[in-house]
Coordinates of C-alpha atoms in Angstrom, one line a residue:
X265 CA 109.7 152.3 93.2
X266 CA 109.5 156.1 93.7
X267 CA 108.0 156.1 96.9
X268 CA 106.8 152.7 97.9
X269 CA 107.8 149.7 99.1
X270 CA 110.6 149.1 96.6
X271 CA 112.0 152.6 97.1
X272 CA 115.2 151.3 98.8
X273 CA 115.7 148.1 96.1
X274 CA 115.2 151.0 93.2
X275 CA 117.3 153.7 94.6
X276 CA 120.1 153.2 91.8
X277 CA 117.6 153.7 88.8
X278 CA 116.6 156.9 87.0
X279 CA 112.9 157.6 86.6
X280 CA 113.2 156.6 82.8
X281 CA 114.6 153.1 84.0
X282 CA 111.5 152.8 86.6
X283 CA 109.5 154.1 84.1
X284 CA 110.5 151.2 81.9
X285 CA 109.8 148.5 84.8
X286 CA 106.4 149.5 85.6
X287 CA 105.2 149.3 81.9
X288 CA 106.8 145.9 81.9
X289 CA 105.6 144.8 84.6
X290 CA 101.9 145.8 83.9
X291 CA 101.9 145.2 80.1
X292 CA 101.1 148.6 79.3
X293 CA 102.2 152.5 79.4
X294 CA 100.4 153.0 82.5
X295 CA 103.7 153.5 84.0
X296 CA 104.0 156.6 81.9
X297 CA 103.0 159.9 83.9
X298 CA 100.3 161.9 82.4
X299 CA 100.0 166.0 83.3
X300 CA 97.0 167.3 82.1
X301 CA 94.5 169.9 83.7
X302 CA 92.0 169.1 85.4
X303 CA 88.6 170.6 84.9
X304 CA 88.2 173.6 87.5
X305 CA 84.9 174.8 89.2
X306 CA 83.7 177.9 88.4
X307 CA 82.7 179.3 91.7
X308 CA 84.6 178.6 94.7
X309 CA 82.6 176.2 97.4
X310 CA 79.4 177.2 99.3
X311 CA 78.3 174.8 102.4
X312 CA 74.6 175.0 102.9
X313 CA 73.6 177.8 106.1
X314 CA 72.3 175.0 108.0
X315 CA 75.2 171.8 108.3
X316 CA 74.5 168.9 110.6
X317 CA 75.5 165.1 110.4
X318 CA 72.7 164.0 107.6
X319 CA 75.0 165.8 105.3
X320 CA 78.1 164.3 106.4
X321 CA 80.4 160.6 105.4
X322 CA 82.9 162.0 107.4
X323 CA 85.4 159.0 107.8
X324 CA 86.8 155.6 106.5
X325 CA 84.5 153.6 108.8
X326 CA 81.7 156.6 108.5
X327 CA 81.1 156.4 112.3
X328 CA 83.3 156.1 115.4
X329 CA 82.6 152.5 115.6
X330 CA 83.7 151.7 112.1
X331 CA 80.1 150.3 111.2
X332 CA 80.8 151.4 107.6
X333 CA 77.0 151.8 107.5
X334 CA 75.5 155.0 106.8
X335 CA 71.1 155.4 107.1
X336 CA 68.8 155.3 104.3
X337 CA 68.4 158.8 104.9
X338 CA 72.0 159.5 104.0
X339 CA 72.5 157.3 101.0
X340 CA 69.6 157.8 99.4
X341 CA 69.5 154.4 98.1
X342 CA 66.8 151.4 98.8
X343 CA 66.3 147.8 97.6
X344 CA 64.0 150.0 95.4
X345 CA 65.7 152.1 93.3
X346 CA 69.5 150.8 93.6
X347 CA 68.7 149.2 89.9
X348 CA 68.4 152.6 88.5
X349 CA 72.3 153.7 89.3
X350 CA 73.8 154.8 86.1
X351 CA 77.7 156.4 85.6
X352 CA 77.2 160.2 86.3
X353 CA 80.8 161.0 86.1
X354 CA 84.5 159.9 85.9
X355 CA 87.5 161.8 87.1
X356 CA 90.7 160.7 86.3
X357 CA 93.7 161.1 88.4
X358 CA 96.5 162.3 86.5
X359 CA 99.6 160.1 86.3
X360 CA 98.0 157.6 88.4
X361 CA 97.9 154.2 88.2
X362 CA 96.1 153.1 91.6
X363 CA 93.3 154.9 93.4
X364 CA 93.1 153.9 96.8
X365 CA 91.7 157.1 98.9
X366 CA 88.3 156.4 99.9
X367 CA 86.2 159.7 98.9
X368 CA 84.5 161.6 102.0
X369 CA 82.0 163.7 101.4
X370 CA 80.4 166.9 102.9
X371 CA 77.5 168.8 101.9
X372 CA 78.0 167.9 98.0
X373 CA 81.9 168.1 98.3
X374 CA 83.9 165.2 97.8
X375 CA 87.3 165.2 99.3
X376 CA 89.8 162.7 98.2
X377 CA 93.8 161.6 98.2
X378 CA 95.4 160.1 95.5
X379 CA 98.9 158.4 94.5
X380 CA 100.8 161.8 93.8
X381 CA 99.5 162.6 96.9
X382 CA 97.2 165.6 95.1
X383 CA 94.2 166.3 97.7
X384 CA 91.2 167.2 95.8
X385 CA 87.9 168.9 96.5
X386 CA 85.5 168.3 93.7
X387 CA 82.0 168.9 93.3
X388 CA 79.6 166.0 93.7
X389 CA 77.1 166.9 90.7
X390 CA 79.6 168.4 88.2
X391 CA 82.8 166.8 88.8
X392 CA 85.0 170.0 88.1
X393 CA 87.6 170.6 91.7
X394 CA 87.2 173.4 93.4
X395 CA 90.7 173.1 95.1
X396 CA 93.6 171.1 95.2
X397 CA 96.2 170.7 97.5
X398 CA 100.0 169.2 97.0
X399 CA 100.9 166.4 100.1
X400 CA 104.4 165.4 100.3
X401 CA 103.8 162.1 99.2
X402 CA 101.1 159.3 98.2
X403 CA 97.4 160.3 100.3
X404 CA 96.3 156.7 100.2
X405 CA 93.7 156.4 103.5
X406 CA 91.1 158.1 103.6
X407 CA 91.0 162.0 104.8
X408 CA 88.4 162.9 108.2
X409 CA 86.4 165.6 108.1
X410 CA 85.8 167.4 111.1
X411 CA 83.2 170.6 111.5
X412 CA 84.9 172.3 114.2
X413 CA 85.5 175.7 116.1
X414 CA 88.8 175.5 115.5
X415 CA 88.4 176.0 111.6
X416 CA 88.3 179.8 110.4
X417 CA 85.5 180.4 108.0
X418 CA 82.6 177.6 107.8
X419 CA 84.0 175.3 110.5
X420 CA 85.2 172.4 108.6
X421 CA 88.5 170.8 108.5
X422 CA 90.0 168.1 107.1
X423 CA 92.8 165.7 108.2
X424 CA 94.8 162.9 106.6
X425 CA 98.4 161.4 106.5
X426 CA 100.5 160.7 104.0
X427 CA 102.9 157.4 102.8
X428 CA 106.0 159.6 103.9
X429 CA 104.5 159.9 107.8
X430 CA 103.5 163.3 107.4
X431 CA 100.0 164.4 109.2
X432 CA 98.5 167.4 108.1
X433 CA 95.3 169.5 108.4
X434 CA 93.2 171.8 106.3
X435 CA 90.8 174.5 105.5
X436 CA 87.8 172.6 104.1
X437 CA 86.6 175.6 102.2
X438 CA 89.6 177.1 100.7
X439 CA 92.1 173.7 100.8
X440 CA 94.5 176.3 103.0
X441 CA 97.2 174.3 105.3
X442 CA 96.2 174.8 108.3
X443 CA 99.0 172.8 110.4
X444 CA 101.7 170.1 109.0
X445 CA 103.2 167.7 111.3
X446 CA 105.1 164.4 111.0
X447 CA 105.2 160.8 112.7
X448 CA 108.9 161.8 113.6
X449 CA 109.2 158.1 113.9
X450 CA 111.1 155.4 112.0
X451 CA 112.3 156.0 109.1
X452 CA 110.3 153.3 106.7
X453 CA 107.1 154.4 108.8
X454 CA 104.1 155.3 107.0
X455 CA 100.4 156.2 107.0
X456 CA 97.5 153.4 105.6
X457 CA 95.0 153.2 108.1
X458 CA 92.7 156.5 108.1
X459 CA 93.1 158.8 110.8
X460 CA 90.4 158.9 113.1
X461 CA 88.9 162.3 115.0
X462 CA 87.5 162.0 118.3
X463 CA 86.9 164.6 121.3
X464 CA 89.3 167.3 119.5
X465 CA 92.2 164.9 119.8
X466 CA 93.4 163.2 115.7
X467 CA 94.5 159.0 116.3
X468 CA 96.8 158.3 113.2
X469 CA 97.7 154.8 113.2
X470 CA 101.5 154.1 112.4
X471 CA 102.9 151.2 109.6
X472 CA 105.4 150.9 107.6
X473 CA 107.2 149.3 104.7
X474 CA 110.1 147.7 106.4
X475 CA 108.9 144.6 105.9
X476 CA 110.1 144.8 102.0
X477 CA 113.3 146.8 102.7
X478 CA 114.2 143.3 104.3
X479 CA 114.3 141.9 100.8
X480 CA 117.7 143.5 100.5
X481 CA 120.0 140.8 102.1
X482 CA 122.4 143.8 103.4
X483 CA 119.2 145.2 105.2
X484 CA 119.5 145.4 109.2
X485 CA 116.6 143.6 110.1
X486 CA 114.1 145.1 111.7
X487 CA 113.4 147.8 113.6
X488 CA 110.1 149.0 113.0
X489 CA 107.6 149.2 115.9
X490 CA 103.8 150.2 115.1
X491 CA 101.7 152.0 116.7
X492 CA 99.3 155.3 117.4
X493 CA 100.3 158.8 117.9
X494 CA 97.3 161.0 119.2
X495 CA 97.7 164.4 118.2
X496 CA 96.0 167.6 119.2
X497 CA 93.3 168.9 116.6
X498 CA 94.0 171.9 117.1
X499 CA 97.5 173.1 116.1
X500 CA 98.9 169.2 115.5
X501 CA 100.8 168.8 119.0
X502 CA 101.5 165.4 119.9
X503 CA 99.4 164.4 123.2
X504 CA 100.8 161.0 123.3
X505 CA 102.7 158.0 121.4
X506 CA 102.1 154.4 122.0
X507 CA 103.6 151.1 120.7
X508 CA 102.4 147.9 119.3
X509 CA 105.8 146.0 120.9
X510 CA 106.1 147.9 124.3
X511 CA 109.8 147.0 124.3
X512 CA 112.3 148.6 122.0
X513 CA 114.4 146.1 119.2
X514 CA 118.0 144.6 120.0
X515 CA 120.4 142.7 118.4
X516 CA 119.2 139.1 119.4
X517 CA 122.9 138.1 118.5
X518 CA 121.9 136.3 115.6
X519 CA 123.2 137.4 111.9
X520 CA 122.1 136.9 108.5
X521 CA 124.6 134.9 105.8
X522 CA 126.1 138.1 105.3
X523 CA 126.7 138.7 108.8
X524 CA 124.4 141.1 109.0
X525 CA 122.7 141.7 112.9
X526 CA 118.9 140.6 112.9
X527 CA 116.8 142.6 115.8
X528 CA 113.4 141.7 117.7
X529 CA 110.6 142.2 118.5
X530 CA 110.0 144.1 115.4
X531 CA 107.0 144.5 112.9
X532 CA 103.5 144.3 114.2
X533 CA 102.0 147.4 112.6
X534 CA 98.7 148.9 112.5
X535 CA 96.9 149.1 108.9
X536 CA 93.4 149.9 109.9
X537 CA 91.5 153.0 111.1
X538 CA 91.2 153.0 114.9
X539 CA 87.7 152.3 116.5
X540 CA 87.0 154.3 119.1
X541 CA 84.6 153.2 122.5
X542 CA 83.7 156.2 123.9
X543 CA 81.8 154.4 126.6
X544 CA 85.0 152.3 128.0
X545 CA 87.6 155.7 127.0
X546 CA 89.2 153.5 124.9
X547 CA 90.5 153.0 121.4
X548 CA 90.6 149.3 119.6
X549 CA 93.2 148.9 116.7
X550 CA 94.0 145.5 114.9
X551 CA 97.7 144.6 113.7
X552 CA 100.0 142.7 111.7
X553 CA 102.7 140.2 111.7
X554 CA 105.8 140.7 113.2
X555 CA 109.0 141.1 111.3
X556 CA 111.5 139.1 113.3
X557 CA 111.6 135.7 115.5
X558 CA 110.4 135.3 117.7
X559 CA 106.7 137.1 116.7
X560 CA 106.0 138.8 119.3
X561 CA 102.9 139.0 121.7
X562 CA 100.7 141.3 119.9
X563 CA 101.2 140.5 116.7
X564 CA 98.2 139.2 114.8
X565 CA 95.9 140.8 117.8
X566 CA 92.9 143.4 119.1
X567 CA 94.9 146.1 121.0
X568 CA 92.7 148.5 123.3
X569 CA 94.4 151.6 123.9
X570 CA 93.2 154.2 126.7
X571 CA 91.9 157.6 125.0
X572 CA 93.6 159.6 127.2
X573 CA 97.2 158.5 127.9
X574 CA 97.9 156.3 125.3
X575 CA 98.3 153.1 127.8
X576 CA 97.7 149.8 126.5
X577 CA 95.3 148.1 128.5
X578 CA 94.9 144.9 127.0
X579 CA 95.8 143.0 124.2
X580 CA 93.9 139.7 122.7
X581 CA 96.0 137.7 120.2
X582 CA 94.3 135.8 117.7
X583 CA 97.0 133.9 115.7
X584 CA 100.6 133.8 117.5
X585 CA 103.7 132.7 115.9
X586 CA 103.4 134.7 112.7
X587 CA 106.9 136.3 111.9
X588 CA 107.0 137.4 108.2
X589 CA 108.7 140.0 105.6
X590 CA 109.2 140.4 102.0
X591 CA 112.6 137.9 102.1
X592 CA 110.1 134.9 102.9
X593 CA 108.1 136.3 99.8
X594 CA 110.8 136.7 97.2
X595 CA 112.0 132.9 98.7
X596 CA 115.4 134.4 100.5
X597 CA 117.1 133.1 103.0
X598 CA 118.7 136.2 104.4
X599 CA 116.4 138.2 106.4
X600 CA 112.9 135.2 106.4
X601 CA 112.5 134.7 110.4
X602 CA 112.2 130.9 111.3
X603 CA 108.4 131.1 111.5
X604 CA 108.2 132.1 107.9
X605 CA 104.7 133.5 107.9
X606 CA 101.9 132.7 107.2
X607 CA 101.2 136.3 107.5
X608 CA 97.6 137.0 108.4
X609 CA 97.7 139.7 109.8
X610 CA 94.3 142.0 110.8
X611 CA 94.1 144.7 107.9
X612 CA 90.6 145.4 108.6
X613 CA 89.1 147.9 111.2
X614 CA 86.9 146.4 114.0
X615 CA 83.7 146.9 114.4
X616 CA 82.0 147.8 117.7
X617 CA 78.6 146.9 117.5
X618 CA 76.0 147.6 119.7
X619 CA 72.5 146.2 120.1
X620 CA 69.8 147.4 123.0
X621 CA 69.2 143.8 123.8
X622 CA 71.8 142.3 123.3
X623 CA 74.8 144.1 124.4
X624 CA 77.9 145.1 123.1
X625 CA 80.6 143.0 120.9
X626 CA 83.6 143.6 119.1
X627 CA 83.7 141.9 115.3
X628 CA 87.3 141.5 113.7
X629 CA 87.8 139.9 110.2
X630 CA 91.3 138.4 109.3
X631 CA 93.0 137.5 106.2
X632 CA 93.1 133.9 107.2
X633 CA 89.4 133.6 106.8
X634 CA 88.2 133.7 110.0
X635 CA 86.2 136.1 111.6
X636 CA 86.0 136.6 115.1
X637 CA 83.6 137.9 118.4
X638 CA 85.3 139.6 121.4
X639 CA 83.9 140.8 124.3
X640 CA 85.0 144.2 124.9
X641 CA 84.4 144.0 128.9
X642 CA 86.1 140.8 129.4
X643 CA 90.4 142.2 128.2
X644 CA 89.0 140.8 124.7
X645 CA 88.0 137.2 125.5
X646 CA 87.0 135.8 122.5
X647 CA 83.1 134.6 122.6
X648 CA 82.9 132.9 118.9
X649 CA 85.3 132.4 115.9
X650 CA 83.7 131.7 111.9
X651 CA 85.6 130.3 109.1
X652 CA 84.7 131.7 105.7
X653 CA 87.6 131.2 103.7
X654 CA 91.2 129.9 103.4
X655 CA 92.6 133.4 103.7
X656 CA 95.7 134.4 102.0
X657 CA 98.1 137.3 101.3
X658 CA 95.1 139.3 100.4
X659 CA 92.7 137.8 103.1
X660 CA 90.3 136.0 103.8
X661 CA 89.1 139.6 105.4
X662 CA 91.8 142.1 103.9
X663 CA 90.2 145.8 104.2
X664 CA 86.9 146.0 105.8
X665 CA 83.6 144.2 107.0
X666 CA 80.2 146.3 107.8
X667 CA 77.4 146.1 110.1
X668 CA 73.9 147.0 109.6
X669 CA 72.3 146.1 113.7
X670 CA 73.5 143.0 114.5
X671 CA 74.4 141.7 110.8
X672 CA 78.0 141.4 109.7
X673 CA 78.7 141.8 106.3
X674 CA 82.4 140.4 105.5
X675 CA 84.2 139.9 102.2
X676 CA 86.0 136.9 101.5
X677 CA 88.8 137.3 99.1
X678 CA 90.6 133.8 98.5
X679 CA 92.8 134.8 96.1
X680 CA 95.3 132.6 94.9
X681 CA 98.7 134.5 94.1
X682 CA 101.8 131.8 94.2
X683 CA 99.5 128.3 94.2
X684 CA 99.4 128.5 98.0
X685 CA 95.8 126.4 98.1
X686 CA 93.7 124.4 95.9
X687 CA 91.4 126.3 93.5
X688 CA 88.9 123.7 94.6
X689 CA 88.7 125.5 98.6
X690 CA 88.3 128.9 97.5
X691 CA 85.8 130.4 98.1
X692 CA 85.7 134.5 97.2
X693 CA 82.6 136.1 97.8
X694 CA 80.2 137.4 100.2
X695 CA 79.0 136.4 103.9
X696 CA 76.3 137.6 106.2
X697 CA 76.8 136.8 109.8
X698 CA 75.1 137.1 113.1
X699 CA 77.5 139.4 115.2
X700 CA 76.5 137.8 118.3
X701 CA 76.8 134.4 117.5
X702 CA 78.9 133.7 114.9
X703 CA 76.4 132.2 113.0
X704 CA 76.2 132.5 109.0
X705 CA 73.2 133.4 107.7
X706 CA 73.7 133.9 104.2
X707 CA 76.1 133.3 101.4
X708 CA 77.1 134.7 98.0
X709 CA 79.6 133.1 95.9
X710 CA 81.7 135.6 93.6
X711 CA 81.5 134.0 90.1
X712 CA 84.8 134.1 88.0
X713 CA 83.8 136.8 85.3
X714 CA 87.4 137.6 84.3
X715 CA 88.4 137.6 81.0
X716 CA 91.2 135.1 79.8
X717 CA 93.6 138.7 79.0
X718 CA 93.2 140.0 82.1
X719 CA 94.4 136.6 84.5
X720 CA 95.7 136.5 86.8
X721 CA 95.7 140.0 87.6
X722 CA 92.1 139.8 87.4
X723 CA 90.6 137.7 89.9
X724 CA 86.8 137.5 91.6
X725 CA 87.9 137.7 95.2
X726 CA 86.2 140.6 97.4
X727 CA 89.7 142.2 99.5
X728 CA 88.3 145.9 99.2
X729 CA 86.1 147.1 102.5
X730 CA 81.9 146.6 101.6
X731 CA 79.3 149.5 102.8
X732 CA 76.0 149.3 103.7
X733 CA 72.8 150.8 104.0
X734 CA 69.4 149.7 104.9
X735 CA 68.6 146.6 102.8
X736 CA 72.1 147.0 101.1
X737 CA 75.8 145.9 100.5
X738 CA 78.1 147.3 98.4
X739 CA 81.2 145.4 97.3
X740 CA 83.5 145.6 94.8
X741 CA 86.3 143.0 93.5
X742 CA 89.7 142.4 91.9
X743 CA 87.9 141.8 88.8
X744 CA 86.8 145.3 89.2
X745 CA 83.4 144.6 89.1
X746 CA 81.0 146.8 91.9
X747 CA 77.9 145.0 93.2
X748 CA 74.6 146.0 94.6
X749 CA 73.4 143.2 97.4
X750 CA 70.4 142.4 98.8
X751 CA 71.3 142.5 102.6
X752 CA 68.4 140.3 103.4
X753 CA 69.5 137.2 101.7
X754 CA 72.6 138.2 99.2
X755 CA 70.9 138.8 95.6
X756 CA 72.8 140.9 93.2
X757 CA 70.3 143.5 92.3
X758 CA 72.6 145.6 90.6
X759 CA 76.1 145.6 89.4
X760 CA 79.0 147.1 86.8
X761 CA 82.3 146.5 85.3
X762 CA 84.4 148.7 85.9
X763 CA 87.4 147.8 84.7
X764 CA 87.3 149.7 81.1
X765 CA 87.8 152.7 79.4
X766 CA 86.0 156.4 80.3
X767 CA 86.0 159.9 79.0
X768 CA 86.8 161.7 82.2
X769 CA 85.0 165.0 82.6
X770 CA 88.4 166.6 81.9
X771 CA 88.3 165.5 78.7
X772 CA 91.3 162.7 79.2
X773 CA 91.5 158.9 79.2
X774 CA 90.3 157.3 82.3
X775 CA 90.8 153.2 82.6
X776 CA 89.2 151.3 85.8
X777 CA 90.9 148.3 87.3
X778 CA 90.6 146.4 90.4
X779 CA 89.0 147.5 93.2
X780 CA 91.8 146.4 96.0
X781 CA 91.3 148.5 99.4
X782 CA 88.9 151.3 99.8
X783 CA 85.0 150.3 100.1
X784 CA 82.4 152.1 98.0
X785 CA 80.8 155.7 99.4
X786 CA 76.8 155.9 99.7
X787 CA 75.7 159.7 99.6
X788 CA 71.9 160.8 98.4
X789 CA 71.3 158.8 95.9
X790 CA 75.0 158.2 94.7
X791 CA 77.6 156.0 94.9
X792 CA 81.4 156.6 94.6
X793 CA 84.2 154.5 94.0
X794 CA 87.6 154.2 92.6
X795 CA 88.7 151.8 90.8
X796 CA 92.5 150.8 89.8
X797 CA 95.7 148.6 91.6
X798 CA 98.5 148.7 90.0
X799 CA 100.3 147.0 92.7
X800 CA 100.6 143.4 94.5
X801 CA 99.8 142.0 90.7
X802 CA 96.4 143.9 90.3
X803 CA 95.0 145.5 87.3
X804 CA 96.2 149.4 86.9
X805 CA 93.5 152.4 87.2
X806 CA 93.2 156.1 87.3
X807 CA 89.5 156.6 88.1
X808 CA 87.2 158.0 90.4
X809 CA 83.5 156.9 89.2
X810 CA 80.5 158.7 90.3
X811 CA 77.4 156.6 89.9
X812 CA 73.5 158.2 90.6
X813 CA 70.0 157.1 90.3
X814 CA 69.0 161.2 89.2

């Protein structure tokens, strides 16, 4: 209500009113802010002499491609020894009641975002931040780190976006701004998807909350377009800015009952982290629903964007006619377009894989369920399509898939929010699938472990991105529950509950939730992940948990 998608509905409150809301809403004081201290490092940071890539998860996706698999080497983790992981550390965020910032990690420093839009830089073994830095608003994608010439002292910088449209880079050492820019774009635009380095050139994907301002029946709606702005890595120029909807919104001369002028195309914005093809020059982006009839063209579609000017240079739609805001939600009248949804949109990165033998192929999960193959040489044709799910609000696919060669690993949420399906075709959980053909290979159901308190907020359905490793997946669920796969034929060798209490290592409460959006980090012989949601009817948290096999 402060900053997020009900800023505009909420504007008329004081904080002690929105205060009052949020604990209702939630059942608890996790509205209430906390400020506390956080436990400080002693000695400032010290990278190793000798930095390379083996030291490095460096972005949402972990690689260009958005593979979201990192080596054996790297993680430190095996089919072996992943039964051995035990809590090492919580850190609490203070006043938070989501944690959403996937952790990157370099050389044994972890650098995250949070709600309050804090940036920290905390030590891997100890916990204790060496540095924090203040963000305008909410950091909820994860940050890129870049080694670079640019960057005074060790060479590393770090870029991320915030939910106000601001873009912004740092000193990785000291946490010193380096260069602040903004989106300078719509007004209710805003920063999910991960920015994504590449060639010296930062792509920051471009969406928005517009779609619940049109809950407001006095709301002109819509006039958000999405998009990606490329800016220079450098000193935060802007090389170029392209659209989602090529044309600009107009009055289509149709008026709300209030009389209130309804524009198009609108909507059709870009949640993910971009992939990037440095073979073809060319950047792949999924997107979402449009906001006004008639849904336009590229809603619900694979955009390929050309590296250097921006261009689009082909588009692949793979569900038309989905028009949808928060007015079809809330069951108004005023601002729903005709096609009223279903919206299922692509909130997931793709995935470029590529095999020696086999070629190249682009893999795209959806929240309807179905997961789909597209040639990246033929404008996006699409060369198989695999149903795993119903889908809903929160997927079907919601976050993000991985790949370990030619295996997909894609989470199935399924999660029932208004009685929109049958309990009885649900089906949350796990798939492995052949990324050439389609084909699944293995499947693992997500058993109901919720406990009768915690319904329906609580829920087993898998929307948060999985990671891999050799022999691995790691997934984690509304139920807050983080699992440990075989990636061979889906056994659970390990999991945990995190939805409970901690003693964080500052000495103050810490409470896991569910774990909605960001996948789980795999770094020599540890595993981070946050857990907490307090939003879209999920289960609050504050907590960044630091698992290891030591």
């Amino acid at each position: 209500m402060t900053n997020g998608v009900m800023k505009q509905q909420s504007a008329h409150l004081l904080l002690e009113e929105k205060t009052r809301i949020a604990n209702y809403l939630s059942g608890t004081d996790k509205g209430e802010a906390e400020n506390y201290e956080i436990k400080r490092c002693n000695q400032p940071i010290k990278f190793a002499t000798t930095q390379n890539e083996q030291n490095t998860v460096k972005s949402w996706g972990f690689d260009g491609r958005n593979t979201r698999k990192v080596s054996s080497e790297l993680s430190g983790l095996s089919v072996g020894n992943v039964s051995g992981l035990k809590l090492k550390w919580a850190f609490a965020y203070p006043g938070a009641t989501r944690a959403r910032s996937q952790p990157v990690i370099h050389d044994g420093v972890i650098y995250v975002g949070s709600q309050h839009g804090k940036v920290y830089a905390i030590d891997l073994d100890t916990g204790c931040t060496f540095w924090s830095y203040q963000a305008q608003a909410e950091v909820r994608s994860a940050i890129s780190i870049v080694k670079s010439a640019n960057s005074p002292d060790e060479g590393l910088i770090i870029y991320f976006g915030d939910f106000n449209g601001a873009v912004y880079a740092l000193n990785g050492l000291t946490g010193e701004e380096i260069w602040k820019t903004h989106l300078n774009d719509h007004k209710d635009t805003i920063i999910t998807g991960s920015p994504k380095f590449y060639d010296e050139v930062l792509y920051v994907p471009m969406s928005s909350n517009e779609w619940a301002s049109a809950a407001d029946p006095s709301y002109e709606c819509c006039s958000f377009r999405g998009g990606i702005a490329a800016f220079h890595a450098k000193d935060g120029s802007l090389k170029w800015k392209s659209y989602s909807i090529q044309e600009n919104p107009k009055d289509t001369g149709k008026r709300n009952p209030l009389d209130i002028p309804i524009l198009a195309p609108s909507g059709v914005p870009i949640w993910n982290s971009p992939t990037i093809d440095a073979k073809r020059q060319l950047l792949y982006v999924g997107t979402g629903e449009s906001y006004t009839s008639p849904a336009a063209p590229t809603s619900d579609a694979v955009l390929a964007f050309s590296l250097t000017d921006g261009k689009m240079v082909w588009h692949r739609q793979l569900l038309a006619g989905d028009a949808w805001n928060m007015s079809c939600f809330i069951g108004s009248n005023y601002n729903c377009p005709e096609e009223d949804g279903p919206d299922m949109d692509i909130g997931a990165s793709v995935i470029l894989i590529e095999d020696e033998k086999k070629g190249e192929i682009i893999v795209v999960g959806q929240k309807n369920g179905i997961v789909h193959g597209l040639s990246p040489d033929n404008f996006g044709k699409i060369i198989w399509q695999t149903k795993i799910g119903v889908g809903g609000y929160a997927g079907g696919v919601h976050w993000g898939m991985a790949a370990e060669g030619s295996k997909i690993f894609a989470p199935n949420a399924d999660t029932n929010f208004i009685g929109r399906f049958k309990d009885e075709d649900r089906r949350p959980g796990l798939y492995a699938i052949d990324a050439f053909s389609g084909e699944k290979i293995w499947y693992k159901k997500a058993i109901d472990q919720c406990k009768l308190k915690d319904k329906p907020a609580c829920d087993p359905g898998l929307s948060a991105a999985v990671s891999a490793t050799d022999g691995l997946v790691f997934a984690g669920g509304f139920d807050g529950i983080l699992k440990a796969y075989n990636a061979n034929n889906g056994n659970i060798l390990w999991q945990y509950n995190t939805n409970q209490s901690f003693s964080s290592i500052s000495g103050h409460h810490a409470y896991g939730g569910s774990i909605e959006a960001d996948g789980p980090v795999l770094y020599k012989g540890h595993v981070l992940v946050n857990s907490g949601y307090l939003y879209g009817s999920r289960m609050a948290g504050n907590v960044l948990l630091n698992f290891s096999i030591d």
